[in-house]
mmCIF file of C-alpha atoms in Angstrom:
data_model
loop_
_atom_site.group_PDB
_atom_site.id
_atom_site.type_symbol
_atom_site.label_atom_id
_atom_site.label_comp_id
_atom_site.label_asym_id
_atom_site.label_seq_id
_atom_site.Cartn_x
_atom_site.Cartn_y
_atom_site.Cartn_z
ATOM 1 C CA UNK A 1 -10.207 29.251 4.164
ATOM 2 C CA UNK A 2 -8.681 27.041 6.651
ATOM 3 C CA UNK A 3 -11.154 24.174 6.130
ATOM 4 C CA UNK A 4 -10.007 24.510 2.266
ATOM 5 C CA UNK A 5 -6.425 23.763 3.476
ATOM 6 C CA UNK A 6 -7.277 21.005 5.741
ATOM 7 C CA UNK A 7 -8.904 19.781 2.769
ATOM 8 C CA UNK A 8 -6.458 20.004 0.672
ATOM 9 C CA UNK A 9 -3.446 18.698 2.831
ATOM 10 C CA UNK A 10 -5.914 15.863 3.733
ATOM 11 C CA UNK A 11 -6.525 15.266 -0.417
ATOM 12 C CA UNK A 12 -2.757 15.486 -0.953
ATOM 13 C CA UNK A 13 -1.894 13.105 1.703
ATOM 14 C CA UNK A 14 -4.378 10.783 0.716
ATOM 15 C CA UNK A 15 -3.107 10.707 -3.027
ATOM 16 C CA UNK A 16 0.429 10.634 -2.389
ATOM 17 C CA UNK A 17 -0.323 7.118 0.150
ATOM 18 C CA UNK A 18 -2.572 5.787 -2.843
ATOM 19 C CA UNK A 19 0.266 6.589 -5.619
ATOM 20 C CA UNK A 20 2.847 4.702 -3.247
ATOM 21 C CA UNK A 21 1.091 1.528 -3.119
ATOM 22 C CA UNK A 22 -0.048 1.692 -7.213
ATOM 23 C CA UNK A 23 3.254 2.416 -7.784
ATOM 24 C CA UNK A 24 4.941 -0.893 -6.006
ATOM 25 C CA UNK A 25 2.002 -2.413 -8.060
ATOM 26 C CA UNK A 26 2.587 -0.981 -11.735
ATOM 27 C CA UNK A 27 6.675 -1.534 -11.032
ATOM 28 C CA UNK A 28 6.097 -5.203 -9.957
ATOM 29 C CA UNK A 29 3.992 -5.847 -12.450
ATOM 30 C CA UNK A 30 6.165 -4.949 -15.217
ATOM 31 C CA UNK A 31 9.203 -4.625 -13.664
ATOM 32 C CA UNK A 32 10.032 -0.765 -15.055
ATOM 33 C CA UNK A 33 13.543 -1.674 -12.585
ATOM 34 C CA UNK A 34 12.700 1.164 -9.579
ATOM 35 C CA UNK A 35 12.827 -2.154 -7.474
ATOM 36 C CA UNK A 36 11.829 -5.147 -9.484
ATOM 37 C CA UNK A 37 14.335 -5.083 -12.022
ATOM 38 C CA UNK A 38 17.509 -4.016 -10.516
ATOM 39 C CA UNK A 39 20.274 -6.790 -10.343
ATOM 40 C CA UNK A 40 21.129 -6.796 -6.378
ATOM 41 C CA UNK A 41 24.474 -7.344 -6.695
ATOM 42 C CA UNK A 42 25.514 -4.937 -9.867
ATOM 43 C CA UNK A 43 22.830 -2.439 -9.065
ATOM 44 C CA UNK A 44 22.179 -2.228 -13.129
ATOM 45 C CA UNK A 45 18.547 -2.154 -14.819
ATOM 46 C CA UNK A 46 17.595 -5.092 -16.008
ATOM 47 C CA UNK A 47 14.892 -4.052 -18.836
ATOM 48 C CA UNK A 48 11.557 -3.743 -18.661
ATOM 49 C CA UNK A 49 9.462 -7.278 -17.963
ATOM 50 C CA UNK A 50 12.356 -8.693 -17.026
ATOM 51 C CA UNK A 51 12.356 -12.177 -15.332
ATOM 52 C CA UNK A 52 11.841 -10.691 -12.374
ATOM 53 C CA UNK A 53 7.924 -8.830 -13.340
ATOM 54 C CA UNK A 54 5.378 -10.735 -12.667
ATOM 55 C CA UNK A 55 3.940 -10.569 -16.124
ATOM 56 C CA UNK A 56 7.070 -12.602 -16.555
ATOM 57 C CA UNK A 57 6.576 -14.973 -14.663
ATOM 58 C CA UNK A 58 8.254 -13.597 -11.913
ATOM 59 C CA UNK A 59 7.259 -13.390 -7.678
ATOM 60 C CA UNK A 60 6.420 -10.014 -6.662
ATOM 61 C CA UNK A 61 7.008 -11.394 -2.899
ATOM 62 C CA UNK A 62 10.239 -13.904 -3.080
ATOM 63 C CA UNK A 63 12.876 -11.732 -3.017
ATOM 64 C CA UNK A 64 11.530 -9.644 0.022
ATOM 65 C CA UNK A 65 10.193 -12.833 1.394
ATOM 66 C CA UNK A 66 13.574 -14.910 1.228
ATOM 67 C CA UNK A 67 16.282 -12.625 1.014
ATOM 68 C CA UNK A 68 15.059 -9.565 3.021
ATOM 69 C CA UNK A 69 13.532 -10.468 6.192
ATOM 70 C CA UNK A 70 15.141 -11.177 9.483
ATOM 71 C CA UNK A 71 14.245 -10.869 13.005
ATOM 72 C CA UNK A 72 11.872 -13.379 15.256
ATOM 73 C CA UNK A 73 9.619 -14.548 12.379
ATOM 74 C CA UNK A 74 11.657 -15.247 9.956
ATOM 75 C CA UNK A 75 11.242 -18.780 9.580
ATOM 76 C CA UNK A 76 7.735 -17.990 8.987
ATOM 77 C CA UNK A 77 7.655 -15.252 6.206
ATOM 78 C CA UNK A 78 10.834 -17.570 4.344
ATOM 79 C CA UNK A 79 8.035 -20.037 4.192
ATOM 80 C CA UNK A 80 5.778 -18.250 2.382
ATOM 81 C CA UNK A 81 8.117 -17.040 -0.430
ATOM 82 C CA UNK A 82 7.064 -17.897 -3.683
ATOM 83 C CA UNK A 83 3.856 -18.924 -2.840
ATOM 84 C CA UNK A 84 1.589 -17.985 -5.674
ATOM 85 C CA UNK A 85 -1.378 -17.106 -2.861
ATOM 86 C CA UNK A 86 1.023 -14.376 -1.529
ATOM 87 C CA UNK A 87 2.003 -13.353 -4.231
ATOM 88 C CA UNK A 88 -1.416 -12.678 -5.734
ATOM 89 C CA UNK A 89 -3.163 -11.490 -2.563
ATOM 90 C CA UNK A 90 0.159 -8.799 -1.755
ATOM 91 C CA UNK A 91 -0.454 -7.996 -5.861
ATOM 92 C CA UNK A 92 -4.054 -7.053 -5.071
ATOM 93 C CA UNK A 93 -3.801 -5.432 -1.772
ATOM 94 C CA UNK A 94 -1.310 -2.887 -3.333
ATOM 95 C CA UNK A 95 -4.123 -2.185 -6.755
ATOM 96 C CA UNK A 96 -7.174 -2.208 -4.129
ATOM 97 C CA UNK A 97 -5.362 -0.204 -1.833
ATOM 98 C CA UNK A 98 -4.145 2.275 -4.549
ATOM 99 C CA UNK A 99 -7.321 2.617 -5.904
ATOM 100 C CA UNK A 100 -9.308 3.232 -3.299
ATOM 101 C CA UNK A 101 -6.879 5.713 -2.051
ATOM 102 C CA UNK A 102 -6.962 7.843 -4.848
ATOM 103 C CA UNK A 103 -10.077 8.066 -5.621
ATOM 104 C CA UNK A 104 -11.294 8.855 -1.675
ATOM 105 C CA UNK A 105 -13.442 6.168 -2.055
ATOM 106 C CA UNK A 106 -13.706 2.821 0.466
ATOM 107 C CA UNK A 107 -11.455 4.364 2.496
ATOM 108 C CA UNK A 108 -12.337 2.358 5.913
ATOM 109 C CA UNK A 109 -11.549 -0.509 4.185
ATOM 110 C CA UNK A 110 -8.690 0.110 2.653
ATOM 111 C CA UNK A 111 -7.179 1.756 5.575
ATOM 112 C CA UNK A 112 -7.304 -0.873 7.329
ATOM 113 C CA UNK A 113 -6.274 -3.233 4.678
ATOM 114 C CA UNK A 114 -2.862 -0.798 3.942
ATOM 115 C CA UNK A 115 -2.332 -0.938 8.057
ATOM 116 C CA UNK A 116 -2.597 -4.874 8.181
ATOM 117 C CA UNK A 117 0.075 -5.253 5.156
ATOM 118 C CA UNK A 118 2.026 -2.446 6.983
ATOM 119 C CA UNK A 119 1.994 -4.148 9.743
ATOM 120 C CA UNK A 120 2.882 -7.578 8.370
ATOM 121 C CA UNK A 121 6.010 -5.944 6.548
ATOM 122 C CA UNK A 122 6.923 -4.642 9.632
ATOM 123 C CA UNK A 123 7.211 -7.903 11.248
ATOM 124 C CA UNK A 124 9.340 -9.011 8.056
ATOM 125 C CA UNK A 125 11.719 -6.387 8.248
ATOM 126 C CA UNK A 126 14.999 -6.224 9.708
ATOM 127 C CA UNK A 127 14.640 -6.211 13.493
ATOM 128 C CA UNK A 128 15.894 -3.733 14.751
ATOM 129 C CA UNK A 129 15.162 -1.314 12.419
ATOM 130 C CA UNK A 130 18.346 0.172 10.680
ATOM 131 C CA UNK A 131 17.645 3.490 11.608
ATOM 132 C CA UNK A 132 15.792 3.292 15.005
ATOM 133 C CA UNK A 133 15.452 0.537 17.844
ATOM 134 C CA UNK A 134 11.691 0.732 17.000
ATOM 135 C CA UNK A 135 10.017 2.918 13.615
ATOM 136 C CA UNK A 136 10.984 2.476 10.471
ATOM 137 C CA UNK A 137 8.684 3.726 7.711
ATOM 138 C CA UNK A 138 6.032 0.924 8.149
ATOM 139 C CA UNK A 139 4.800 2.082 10.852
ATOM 140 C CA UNK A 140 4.573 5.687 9.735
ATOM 141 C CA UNK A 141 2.433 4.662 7.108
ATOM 142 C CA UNK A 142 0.611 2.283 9.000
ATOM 143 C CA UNK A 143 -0.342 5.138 11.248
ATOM 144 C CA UNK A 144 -0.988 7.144 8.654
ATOM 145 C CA UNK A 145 -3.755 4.355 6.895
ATOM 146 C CA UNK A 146 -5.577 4.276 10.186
ATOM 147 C CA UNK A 147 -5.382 7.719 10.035
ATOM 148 C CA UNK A 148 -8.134 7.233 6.819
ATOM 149 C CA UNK A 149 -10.096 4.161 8.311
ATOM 150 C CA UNK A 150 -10.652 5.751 11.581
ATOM 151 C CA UNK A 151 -10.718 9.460 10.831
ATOM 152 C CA UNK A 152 -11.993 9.750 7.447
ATOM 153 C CA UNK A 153 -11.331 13.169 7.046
ATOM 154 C CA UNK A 154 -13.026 15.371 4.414
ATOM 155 C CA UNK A 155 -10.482 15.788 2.020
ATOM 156 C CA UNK A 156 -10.193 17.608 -1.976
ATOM 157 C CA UNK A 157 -9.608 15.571 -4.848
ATOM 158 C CA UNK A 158 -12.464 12.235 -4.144
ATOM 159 C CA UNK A 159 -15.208 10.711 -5.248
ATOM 160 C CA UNK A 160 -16.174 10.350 -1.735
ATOM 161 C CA UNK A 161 -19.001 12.096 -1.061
ATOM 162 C CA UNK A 162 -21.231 10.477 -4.507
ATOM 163 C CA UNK A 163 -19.023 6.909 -2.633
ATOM 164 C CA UNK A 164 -21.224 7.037 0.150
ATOM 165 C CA UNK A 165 -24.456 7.916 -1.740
ATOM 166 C CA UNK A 166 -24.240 4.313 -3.728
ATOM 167 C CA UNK A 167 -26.183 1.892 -2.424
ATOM 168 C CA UNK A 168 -23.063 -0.463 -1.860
ATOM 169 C CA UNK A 169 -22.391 1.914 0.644
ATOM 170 C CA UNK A 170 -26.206 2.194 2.568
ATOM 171 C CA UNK A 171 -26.257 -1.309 2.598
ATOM 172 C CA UNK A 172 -22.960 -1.801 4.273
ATOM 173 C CA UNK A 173 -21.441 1.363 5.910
ATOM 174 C CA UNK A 174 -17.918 -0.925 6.487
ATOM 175 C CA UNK A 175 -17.490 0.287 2.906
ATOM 176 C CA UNK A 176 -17.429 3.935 3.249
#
């Protein structure tokens, strides 16, 4: 009974990290206005595929990128605002990411790919954090993506277990 918890905290965990990161993809995407489409200054939604989605036309990274980082590296994360390679590989990172997370499958891979964008966002941020001279909520979640690279922990809910019998998978055990 207590394995069937651990499972299932483990399972839950694991789908509520991969729904984050689909999410920021789906709302940038089309811009349904949790983030994408909100004016910053009036705080009112926008529409749906506003000019701001990136089925619009839009950058999914510029306003973070230019408007919402500060600290040492600034200079260098201003720079890459707008830049259609950021843009699609931060676009990807969050479907891949997603995906992999809630389905159990890849997991190594993809928790290490959600703790190198973690990271990286964390370095864009504000420093200091708002809240603390050090955490914020990157590096929870960072943490908590190594958590799933490292650990890999048998969880309820994935497709992991047929995942590993593919032959992807034999071949090259980075994908687990």
């Amino acid at each position: 009974m207590e394995r069937q918890r651990e499972k299932f905290f483990w399972g839950s965990l694991r789908l509520l990290l991969g729904w984050l990161m689909l999410w920021a993809f789906i709302d940038k995407l089309f811009g349904l206005g949790f983030n994408t489409c909100i004016d910053g200054k009036t705080g009112k939604f926008l529409g749906v595929m506003c000019k701001s989605a990136w089925l619009s036309g839009g950058s999914p990274t510029f306003g973070f990128l230019k408007f919402g980082t500060s600290g040492p590296l600034v200079a260098v994360f201003q720079g890459l605002a707008g830049s259609a390679l950021v843009d699609w590989l931060f676009m990807l990172g969050l479907l891949l990411i997603g995906l992999a997370m809630m389905l159990g499958i890849g997991l190594r891979v993809a928790g290490l790919s959600g703790a190198v964008m973690m990271a990286l966002m964390y370095l864009a941020s504000a420093m200091p954090p708002a809240h603390n001279p050090l955490i914020d909520d990157h590096i929870f979640y960072l943490f908590t993506f190594l958590a799933f690279a490292f650990a890999r922990p048998e969880s309820s809910f994935s497709l992991g277990a047929r995942w590993r019998e593919t032959a992807l998978v034999k071949r090259w055990p980075i994908f687990e």
